[in-house]
mmCIF file of C-alpha atoms in Angstrom:
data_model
loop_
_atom_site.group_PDB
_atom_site.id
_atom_site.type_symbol
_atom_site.label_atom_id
_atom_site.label_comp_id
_atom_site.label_asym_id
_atom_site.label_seq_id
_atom_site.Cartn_x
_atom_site.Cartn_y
_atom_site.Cartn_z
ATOM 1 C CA UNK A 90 103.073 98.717 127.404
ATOM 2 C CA UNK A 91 103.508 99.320 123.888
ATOM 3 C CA UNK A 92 106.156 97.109 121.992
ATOM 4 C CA UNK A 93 107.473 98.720 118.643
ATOM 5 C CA UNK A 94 110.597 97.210 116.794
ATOM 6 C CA UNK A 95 110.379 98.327 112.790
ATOM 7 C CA UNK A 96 109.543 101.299 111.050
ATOM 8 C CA UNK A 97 105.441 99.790 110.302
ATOM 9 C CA UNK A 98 105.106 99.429 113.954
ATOM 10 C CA UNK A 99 105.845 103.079 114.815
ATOM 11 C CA UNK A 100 103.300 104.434 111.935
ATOM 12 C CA UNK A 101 100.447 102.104 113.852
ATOM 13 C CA UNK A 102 101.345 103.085 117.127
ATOM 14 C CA UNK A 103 101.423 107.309 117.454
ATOM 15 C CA UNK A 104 97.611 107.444 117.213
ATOM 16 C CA UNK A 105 97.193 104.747 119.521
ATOM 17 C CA UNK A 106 99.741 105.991 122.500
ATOM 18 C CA UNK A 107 98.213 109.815 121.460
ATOM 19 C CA UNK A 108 94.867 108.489 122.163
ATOM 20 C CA UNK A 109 95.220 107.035 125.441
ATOM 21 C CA UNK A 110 97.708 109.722 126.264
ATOM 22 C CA UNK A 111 94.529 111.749 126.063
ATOM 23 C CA UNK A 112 92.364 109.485 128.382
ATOM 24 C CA UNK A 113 95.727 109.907 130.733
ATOM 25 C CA UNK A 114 96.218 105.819 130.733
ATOM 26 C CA UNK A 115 99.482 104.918 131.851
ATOM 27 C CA UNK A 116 101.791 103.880 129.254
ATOM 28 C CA UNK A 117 105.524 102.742 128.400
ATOM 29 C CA UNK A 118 106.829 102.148 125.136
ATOM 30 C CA UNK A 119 109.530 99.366 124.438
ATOM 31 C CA UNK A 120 111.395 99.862 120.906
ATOM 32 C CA UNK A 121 112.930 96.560 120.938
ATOM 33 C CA UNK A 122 115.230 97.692 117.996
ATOM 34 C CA UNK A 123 114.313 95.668 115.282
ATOM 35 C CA UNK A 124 114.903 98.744 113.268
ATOM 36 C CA UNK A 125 117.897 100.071 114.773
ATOM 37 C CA UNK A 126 119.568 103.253 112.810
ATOM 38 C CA UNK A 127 117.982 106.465 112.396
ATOM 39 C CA UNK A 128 117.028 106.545 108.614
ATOM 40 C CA UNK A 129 114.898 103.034 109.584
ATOM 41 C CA UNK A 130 113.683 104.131 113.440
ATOM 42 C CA UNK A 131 114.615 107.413 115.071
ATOM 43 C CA UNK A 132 113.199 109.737 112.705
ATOM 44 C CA UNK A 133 109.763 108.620 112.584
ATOM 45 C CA UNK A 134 109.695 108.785 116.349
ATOM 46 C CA UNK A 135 110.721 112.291 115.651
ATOM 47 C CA UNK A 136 107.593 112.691 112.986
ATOM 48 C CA UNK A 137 105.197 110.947 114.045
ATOM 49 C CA UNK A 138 105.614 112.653 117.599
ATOM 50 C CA UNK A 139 105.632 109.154 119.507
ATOM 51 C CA UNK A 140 107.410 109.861 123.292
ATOM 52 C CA UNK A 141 110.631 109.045 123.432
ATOM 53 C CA UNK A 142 110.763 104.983 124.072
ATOM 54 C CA UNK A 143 111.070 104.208 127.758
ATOM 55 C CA UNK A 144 113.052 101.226 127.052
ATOM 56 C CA UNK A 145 115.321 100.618 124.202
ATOM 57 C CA UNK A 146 116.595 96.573 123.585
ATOM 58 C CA UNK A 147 118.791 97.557 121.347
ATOM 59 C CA UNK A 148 118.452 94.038 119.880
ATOM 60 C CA UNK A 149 119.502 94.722 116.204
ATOM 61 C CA UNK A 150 119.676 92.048 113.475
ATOM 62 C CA UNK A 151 120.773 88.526 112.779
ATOM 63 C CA UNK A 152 118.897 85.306 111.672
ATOM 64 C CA UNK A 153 114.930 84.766 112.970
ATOM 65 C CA UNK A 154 115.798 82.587 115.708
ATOM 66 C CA UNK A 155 118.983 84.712 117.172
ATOM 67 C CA UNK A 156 116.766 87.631 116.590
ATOM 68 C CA UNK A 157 113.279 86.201 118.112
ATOM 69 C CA UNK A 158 115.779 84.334 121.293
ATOM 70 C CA UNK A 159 117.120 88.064 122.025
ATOM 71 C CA UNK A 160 113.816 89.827 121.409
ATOM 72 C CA UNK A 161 112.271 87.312 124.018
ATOM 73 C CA UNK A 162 115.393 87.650 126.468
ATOM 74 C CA UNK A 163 114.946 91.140 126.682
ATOM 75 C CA UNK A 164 111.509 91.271 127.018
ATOM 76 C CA UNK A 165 110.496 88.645 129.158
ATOM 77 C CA UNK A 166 113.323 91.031 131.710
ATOM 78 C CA UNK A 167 111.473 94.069 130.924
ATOM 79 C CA UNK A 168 107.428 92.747 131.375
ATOM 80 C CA UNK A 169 109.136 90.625 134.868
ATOM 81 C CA UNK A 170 110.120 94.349 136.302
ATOM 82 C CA UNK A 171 107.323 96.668 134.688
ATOM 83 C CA UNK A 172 104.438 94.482 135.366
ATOM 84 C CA UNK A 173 102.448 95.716 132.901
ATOM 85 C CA UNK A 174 98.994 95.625 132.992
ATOM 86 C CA UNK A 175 98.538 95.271 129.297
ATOM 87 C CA UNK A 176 100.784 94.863 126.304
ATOM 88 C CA UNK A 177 99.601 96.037 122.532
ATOM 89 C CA UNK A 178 101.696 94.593 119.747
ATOM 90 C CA UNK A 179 101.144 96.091 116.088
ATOM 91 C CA UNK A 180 101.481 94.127 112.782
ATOM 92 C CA UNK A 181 103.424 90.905 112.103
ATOM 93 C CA UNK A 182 107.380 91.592 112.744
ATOM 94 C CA UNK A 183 109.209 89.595 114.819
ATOM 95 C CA UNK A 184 108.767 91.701 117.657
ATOM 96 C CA UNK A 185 105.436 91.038 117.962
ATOM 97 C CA UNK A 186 105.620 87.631 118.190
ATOM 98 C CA UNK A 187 108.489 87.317 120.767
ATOM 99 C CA UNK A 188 106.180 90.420 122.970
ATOM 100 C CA UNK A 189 102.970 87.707 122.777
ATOM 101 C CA UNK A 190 104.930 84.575 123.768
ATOM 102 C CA UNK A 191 106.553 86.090 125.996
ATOM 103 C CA UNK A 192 103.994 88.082 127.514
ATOM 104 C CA UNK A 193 101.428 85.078 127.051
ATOM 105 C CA UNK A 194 103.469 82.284 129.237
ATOM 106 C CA UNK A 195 104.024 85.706 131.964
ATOM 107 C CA UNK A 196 99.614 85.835 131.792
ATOM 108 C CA UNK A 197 100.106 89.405 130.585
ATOM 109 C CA UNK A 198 97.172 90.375 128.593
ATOM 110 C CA UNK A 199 97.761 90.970 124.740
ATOM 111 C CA UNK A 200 96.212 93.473 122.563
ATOM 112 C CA UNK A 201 96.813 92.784 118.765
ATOM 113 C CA UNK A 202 96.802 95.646 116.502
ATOM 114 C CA UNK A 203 96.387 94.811 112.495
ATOM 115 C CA UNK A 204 95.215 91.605 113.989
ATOM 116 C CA UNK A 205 93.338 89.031 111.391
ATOM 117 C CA UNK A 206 95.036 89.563 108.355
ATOM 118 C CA UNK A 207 96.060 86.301 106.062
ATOM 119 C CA UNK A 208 98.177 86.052 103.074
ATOM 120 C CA UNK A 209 97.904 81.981 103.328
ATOM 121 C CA UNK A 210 101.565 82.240 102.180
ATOM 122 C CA UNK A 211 103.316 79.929 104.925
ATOM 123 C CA UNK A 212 106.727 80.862 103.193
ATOM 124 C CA UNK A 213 106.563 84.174 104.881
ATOM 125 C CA UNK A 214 107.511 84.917 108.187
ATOM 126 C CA UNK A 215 104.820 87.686 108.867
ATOM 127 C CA UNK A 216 102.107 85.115 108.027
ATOM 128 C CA UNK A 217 103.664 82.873 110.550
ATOM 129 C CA UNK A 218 104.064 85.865 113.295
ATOM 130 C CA UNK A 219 100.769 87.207 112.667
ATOM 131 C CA UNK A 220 98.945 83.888 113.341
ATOM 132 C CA UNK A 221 100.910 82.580 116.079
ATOM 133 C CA UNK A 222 100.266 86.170 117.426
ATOM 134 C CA UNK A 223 96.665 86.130 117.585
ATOM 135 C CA UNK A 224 96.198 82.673 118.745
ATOM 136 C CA UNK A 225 97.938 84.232 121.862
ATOM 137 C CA UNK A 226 96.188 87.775 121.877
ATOM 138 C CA UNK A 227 93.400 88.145 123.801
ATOM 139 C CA UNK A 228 92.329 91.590 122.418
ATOM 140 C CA UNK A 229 92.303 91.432 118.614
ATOM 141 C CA UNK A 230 92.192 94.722 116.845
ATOM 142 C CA UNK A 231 90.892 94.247 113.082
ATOM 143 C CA UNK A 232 90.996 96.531 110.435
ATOM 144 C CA UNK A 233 89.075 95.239 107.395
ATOM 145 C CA UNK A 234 85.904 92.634 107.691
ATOM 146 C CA UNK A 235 87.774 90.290 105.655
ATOM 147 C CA UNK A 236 90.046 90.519 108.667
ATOM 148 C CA UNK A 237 87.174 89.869 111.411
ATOM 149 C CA UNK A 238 85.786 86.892 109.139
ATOM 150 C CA UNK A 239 89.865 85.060 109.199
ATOM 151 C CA UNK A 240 89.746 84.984 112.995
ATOM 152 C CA UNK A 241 86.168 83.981 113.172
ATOM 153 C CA UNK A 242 86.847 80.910 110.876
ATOM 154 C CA UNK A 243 90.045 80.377 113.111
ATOM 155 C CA UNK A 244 87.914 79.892 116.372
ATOM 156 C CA UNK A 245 88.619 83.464 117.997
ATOM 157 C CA UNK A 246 85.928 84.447 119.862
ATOM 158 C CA UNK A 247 83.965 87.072 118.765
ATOM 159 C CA UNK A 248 83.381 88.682 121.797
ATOM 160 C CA UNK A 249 87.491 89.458 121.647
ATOM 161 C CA UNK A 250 87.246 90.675 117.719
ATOM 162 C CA UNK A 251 86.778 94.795 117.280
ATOM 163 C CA UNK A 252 87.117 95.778 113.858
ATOM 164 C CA UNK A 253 88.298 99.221 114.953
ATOM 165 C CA UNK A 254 89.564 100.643 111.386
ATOM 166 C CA UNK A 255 93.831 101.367 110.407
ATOM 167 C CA UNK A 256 95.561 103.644 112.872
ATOM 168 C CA UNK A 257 98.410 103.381 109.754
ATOM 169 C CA UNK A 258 95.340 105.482 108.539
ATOM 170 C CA UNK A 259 95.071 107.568 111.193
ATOM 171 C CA UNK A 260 99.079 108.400 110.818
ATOM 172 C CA UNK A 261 98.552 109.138 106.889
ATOM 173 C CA UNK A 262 95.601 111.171 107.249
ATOM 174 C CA UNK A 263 96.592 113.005 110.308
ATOM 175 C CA UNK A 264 99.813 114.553 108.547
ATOM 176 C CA UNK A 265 98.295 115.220 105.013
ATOM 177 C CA UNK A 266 99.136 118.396 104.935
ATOM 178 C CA UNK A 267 102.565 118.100 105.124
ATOM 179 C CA UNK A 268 103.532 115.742 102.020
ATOM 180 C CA UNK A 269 104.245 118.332 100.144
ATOM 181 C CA UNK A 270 105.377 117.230 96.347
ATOM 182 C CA UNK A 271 106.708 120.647 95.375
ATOM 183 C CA UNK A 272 108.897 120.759 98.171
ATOM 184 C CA UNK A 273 110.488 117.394 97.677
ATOM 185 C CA UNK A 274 110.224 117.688 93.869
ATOM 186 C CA UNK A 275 112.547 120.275 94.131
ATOM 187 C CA UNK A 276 114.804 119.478 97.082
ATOM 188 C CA UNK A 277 115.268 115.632 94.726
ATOM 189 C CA UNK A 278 115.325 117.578 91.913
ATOM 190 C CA UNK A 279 112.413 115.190 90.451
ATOM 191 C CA UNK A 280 110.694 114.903 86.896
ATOM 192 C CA UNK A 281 106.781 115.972 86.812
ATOM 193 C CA UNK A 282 106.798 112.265 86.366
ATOM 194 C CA UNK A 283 108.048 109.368 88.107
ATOM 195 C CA UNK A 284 107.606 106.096 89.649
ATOM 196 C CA UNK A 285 108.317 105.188 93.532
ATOM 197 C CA UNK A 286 109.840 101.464 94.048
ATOM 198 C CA UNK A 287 110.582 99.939 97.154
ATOM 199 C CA UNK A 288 111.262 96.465 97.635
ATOM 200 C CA UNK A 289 112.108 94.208 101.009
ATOM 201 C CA UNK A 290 110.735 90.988 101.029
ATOM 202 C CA UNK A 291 112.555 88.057 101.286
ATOM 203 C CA UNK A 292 110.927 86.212 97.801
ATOM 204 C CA UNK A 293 112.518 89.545 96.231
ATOM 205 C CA UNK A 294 115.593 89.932 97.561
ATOM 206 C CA UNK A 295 117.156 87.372 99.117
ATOM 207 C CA UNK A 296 118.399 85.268 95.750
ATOM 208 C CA UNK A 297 120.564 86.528 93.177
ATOM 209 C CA UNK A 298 118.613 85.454 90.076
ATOM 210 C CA UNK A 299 115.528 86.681 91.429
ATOM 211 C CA UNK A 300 116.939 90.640 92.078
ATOM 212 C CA UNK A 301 118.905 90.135 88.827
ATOM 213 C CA UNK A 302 115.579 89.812 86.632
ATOM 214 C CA UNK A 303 113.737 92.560 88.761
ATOM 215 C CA UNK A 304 116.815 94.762 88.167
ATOM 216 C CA UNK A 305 116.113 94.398 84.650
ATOM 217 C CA UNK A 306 112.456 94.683 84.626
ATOM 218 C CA UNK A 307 113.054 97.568 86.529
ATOM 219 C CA UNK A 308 115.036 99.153 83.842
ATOM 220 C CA UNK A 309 112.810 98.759 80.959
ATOM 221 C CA UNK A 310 110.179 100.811 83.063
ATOM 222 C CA UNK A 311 113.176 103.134 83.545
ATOM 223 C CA UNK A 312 113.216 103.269 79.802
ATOM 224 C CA UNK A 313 109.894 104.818 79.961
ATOM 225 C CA UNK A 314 109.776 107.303 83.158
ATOM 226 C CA UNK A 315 112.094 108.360 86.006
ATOM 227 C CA UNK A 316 112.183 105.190 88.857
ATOM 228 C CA UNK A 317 112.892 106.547 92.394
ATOM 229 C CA UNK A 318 113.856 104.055 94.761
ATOM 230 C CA UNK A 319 115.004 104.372 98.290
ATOM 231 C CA UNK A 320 116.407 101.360 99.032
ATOM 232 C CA UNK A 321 115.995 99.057 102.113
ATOM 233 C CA UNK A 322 119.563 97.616 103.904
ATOM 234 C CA UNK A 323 118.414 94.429 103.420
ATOM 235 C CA UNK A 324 118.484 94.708 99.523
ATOM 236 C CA UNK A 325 121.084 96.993 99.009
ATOM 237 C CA UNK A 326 123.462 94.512 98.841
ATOM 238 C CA UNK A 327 122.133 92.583 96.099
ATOM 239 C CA UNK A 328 120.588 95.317 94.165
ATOM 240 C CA UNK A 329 124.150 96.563 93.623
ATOM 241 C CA UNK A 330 125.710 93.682 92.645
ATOM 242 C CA UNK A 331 122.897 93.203 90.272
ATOM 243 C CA UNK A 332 123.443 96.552 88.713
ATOM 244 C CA UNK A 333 120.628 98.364 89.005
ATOM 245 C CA UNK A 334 122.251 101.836 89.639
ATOM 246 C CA UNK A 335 123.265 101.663 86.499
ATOM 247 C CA UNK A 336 120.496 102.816 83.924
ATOM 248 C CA UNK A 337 120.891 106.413 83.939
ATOM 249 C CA UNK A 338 117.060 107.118 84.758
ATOM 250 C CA UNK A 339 116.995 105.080 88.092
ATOM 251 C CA UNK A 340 117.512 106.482 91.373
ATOM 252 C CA UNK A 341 118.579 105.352 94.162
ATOM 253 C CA UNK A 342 118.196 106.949 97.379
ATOM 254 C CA UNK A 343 118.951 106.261 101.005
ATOM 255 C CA UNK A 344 115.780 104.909 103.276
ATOM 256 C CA UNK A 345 113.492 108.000 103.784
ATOM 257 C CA UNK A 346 111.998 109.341 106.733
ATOM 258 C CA UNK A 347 107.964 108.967 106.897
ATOM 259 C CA UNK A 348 107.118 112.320 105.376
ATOM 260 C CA UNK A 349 109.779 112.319 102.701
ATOM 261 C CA UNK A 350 108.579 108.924 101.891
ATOM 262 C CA UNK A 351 104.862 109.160 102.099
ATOM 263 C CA UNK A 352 105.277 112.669 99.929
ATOM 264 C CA UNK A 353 107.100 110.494 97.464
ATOM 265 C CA UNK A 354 104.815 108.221 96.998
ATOM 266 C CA UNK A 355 101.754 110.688 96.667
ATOM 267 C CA UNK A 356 103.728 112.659 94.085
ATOM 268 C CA UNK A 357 103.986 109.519 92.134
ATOM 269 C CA UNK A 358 102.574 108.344 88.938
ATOM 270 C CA UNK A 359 102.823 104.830 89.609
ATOM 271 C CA UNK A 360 104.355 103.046 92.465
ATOM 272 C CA UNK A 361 106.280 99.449 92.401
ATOM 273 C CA UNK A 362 106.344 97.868 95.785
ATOM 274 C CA UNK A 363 106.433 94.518 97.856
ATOM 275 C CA UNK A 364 105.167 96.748 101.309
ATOM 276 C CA UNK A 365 101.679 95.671 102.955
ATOM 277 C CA UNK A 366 101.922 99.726 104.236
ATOM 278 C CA UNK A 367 102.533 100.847 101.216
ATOM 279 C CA UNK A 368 99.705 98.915 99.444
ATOM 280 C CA UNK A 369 97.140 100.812 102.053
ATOM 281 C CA UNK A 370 98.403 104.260 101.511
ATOM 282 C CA UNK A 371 98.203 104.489 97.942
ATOM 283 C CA UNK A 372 94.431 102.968 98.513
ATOM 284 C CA UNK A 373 94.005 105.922 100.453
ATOM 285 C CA UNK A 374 96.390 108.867 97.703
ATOM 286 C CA UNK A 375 94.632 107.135 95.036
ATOM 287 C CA UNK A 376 98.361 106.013 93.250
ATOM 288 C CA UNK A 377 98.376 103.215 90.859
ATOM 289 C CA UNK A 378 100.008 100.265 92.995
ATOM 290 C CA UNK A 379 101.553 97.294 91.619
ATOM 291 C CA UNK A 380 102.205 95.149 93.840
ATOM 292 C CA UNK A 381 104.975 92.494 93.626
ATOM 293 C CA UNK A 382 103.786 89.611 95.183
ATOM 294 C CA UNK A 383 101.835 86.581 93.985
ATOM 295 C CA UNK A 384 99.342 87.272 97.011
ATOM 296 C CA UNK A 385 98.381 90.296 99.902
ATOM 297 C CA UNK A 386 96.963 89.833 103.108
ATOM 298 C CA UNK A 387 95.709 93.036 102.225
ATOM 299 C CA UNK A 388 92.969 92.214 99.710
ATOM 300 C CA UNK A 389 90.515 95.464 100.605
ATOM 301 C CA UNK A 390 93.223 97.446 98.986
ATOM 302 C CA UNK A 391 92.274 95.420 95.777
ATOM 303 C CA UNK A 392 88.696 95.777 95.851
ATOM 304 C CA UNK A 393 88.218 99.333 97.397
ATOM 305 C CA UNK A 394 91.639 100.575 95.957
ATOM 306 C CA UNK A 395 94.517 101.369 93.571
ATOM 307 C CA UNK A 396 96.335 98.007 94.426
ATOM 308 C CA UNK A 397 96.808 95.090 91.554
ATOM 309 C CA UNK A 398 99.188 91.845 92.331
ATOM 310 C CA UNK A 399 101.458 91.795 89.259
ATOM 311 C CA UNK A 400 104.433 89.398 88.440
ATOM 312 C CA UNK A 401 107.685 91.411 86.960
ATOM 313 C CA UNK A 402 107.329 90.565 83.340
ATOM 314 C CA UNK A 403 103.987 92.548 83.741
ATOM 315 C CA UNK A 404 105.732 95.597 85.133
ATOM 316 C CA UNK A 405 107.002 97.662 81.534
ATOM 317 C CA UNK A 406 103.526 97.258 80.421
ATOM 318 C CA UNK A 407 101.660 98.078 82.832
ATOM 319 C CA UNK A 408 103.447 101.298 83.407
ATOM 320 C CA UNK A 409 103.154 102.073 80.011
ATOM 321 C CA UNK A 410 99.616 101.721 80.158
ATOM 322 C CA UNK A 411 99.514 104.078 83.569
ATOM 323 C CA UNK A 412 101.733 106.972 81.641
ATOM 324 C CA UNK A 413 99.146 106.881 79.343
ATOM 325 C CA UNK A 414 95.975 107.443 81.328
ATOM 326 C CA UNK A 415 94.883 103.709 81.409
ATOM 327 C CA UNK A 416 93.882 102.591 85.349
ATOM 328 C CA UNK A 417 94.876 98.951 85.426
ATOM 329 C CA UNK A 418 92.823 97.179 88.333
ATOM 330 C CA UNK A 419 89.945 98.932 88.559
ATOM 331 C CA UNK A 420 88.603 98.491 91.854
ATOM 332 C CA UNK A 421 85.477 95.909 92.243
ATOM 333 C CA UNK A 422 84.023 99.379 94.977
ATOM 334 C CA UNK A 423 84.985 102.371 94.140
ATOM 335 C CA UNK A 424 85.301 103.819 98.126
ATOM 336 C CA UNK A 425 87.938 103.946 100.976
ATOM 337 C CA UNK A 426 87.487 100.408 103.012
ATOM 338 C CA UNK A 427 85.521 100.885 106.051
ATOM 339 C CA UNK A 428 86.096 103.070 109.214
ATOM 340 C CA UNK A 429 89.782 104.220 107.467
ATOM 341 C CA UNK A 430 88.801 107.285 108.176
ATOM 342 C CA UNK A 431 91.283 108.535 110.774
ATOM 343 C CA UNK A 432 89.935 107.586 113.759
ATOM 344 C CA UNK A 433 90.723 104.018 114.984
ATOM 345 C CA UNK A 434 93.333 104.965 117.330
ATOM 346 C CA UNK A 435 90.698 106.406 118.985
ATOM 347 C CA UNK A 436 88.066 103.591 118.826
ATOM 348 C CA UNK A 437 91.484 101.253 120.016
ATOM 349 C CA UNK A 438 91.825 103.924 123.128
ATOM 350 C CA UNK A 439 87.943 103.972 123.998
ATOM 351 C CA UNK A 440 87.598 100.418 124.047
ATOM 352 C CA UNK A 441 90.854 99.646 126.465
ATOM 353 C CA UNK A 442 89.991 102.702 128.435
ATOM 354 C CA UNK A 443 86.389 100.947 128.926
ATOM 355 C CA UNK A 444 88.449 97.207 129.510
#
C-alpha cells in the first residue's frame, strides 16, 4: 500500500507503483489529501499516469497536530481493513509520518522512500518527519551515499539500507520529451529570458517581515530579467499583501501542473527556490539554482550540481552574474550523483519483489 498526500509524493511514487505493476505485485494507493485541489494533486495523477487512488482521506489542511491526528485516524481505519502486507511512504510530509506510526504500532512493515536525508535543521518539520520516519521504517530506500552514511551513523542497520537511486529522477527523465519550452514560451507568452521562483517553506513565508524583504529582493532581480512565479496557497496570502505583483516584470501564476512546471523550469535562465525537488531537477536540466535556505538535506545537488545556498541580499547579484554567463557554484564533481539515472523505481520494485 502506497501512501501519497502532496504533490512531491506523487512525482516519487509513478515509477515505483509502474514498476511493481510490471512484476504484477498487488498494490493500493491511499492519497491521504494532504494536497487536496487539482492544480496541487489531481493533475499530476493525470501526468504522471499513477492509477487512480483506491482510497482518498480527503483530510485537507489545518495545523500539524489536527492535520497528523486526522491523517492517523484515517489511516490507522484504512491499514485495520486492507491488511496490507507492506506500506511504502515517500519523502518527509506529514503523511508519511502519520502512515509509519501508524502502520508501525499495527506491525505493518514500512518501506521508506527518499529515506536518509538530513538538513540538521530541527526548526523544520520535514527534518522532524523524515527522522522519526526512518527510525520506524524497516526498509530504507536511499538515494545519495551521503544519505546511506546519515542512517548508518544513526544505528540503522545496514542490512535494511539500499541506496537504490531518485525515482523523482526516474519521473523527470522518463517524460523529457515532453517539457517543451517553445510550447509554453508561447502559450505564457514568455521572454527568451527569465527566471522561475517558487517559494513554500515556512522560514519564507510564514512572517510578514520576512516575505516583505524577499518581495523586494525579488524585485530588484525583476529589474534585471522577467521573474515567473507560480505561487503556492500557502504564500499567496502574504506575498500579496507584501506587494509583490506589483513590479511590472513579475509574474505571477497559479500552481502548475508537473509538465508545465518542470518545462518552466528547464526553459529557465536561473531559478529561485526553497523546494528540495526542485533543487534535484535543475541538478539534473543543468539550471543555475539558488537556493533559499541557510542549509539542504540535499547536499549532492551542491557538489555534483547547479545548486548554491544563497541568503536574499545575495539574490540581484547573483542573477546578474548568471545573465551574464558567470556559473556561480561551480560544482566540487562535475557529473549527475550516482544511479540518478532513471531507473530506481525499478531497483525499489526488484528488491520488494525479491522481499
Amino acid at each position: 500500500m502506497h501512501i501519497v498526500g502532496a504533490r512531491p509524493n506523487f512525482v516519487k511514487a509513478a515509477p515505483v507503483v509502474a514498476a511493481l505493476e510490471a512484476r504484477g505485485v498487488r498494490q493500493a494507493v491511499v492519497h491521504t489529501g494532504q494536497h487536496y485541489d487539482d492544480r496541487m494533486s489531481a493533475v499530476f495523477f493525470r501526468e504522471l499516469g499513477l492509477p487512480r487512488p483506491d482510497v482518498d482521506l480527503g483530510v485537507g489542511s489545518g495545523s500539524h497536530a489536527e492535520q497528523t491526528a486526522a491523517l492517523m485516524v484515517g489511516l490507522e481505519r484504512e491499514f485495520t481493513e486492507r491488511a496490507p502486507g507492506l506500506v511504502i511512504v515517500y519523502g518527509d510530509v506529514n503523511s508519511t509520518l502519520a502512515a509509519g506510526l501508524v502502520a508501525a504500532k499495527l506491525h505493518i512493515p514500512v518501506a521508506h522512500v527518499e529515506a536518509g536525508l538530513r538538513s540538521f535543521d530541527w526548526s523544520m518539520p520535514e527534518e522532524v518527519n523524515r527522522r522519526v520516519t526512518d527510525q520506524l521504517s524497516d526498509i530504507l530506500f536511499a538515494t545519495s551515499p551521503e544519505a546511506v552514511g546519515h542512517l548508518a551513523h544513526e544505528g540503522v542497520d545496514v542490512d535494511r539500507i539500499h541506496l537504490v537511486g531518485n525515482p523523482m529522477i526516474d519521473t523527470l527523465l522518463g517524460n523529457l520529451d515532453r517539457f517543451d519550452v517553445a510550447a509554453l514560451r508561447s502559450q505564457l507568452e514568455l521572454p527568451a529570458k527569465y527566471v522561475a521562483a517558487t517559494l513554500h517553506r515556512p522560514a519564507n513565508v510564514d512572517d510578514p517581515a520576512t516575505v516583505a524583504r524577499l518581495a523586494a529582493r525579488l524585485h530588484e532581480v525583476a529589474d534585471q530579467v522577467d521573474v515567473v512565479m507560480p505561487v503556492h496557497p500557502r504564500g499567496a496570502a502574504a506575498f500579496e499583501k507584501a506587494g509583490l505583483a506589483d513590479h511590472p516584470r513579475m509574474r505571477l501564476l497559479e500552481p502548475l501542473g508537473y509538465i508545465d512546471f518542470v518545462t518552466l523550469v528547464r526553459g529557465s535562465t536561473a531559478v529561485v527556490t526553497d523546494s528540495g525537488g526542485v533543487q534535484e531537477e535543475t541538478t539534473i536540466l543543468g539550471v543555475p539554482c539558488l537556493t533559499l535556505r541557510p542549509n539542504t538535506e540535499r547536499p549532492v545537488t551542491i557538489t555534483h550540481g547547479t545548486n548554491r545556498l544563497v541568503v536574499d541580499s545575495e539574490l540581484p547579484g547573483l542573477v546578474s552574474k548568471i545573465l551574464a554567463g558567470e556559473t556561480p557554484g561551480t560544482p566540487a564533481i562535475a557529473d549527475v550523483p550516482p544511479l540518478w539515472d532513471g531507473h530506481a523505481g525499478e531497483r525499489i520494485a526488484t528488491i520488494l519483489a525479491d522481499r
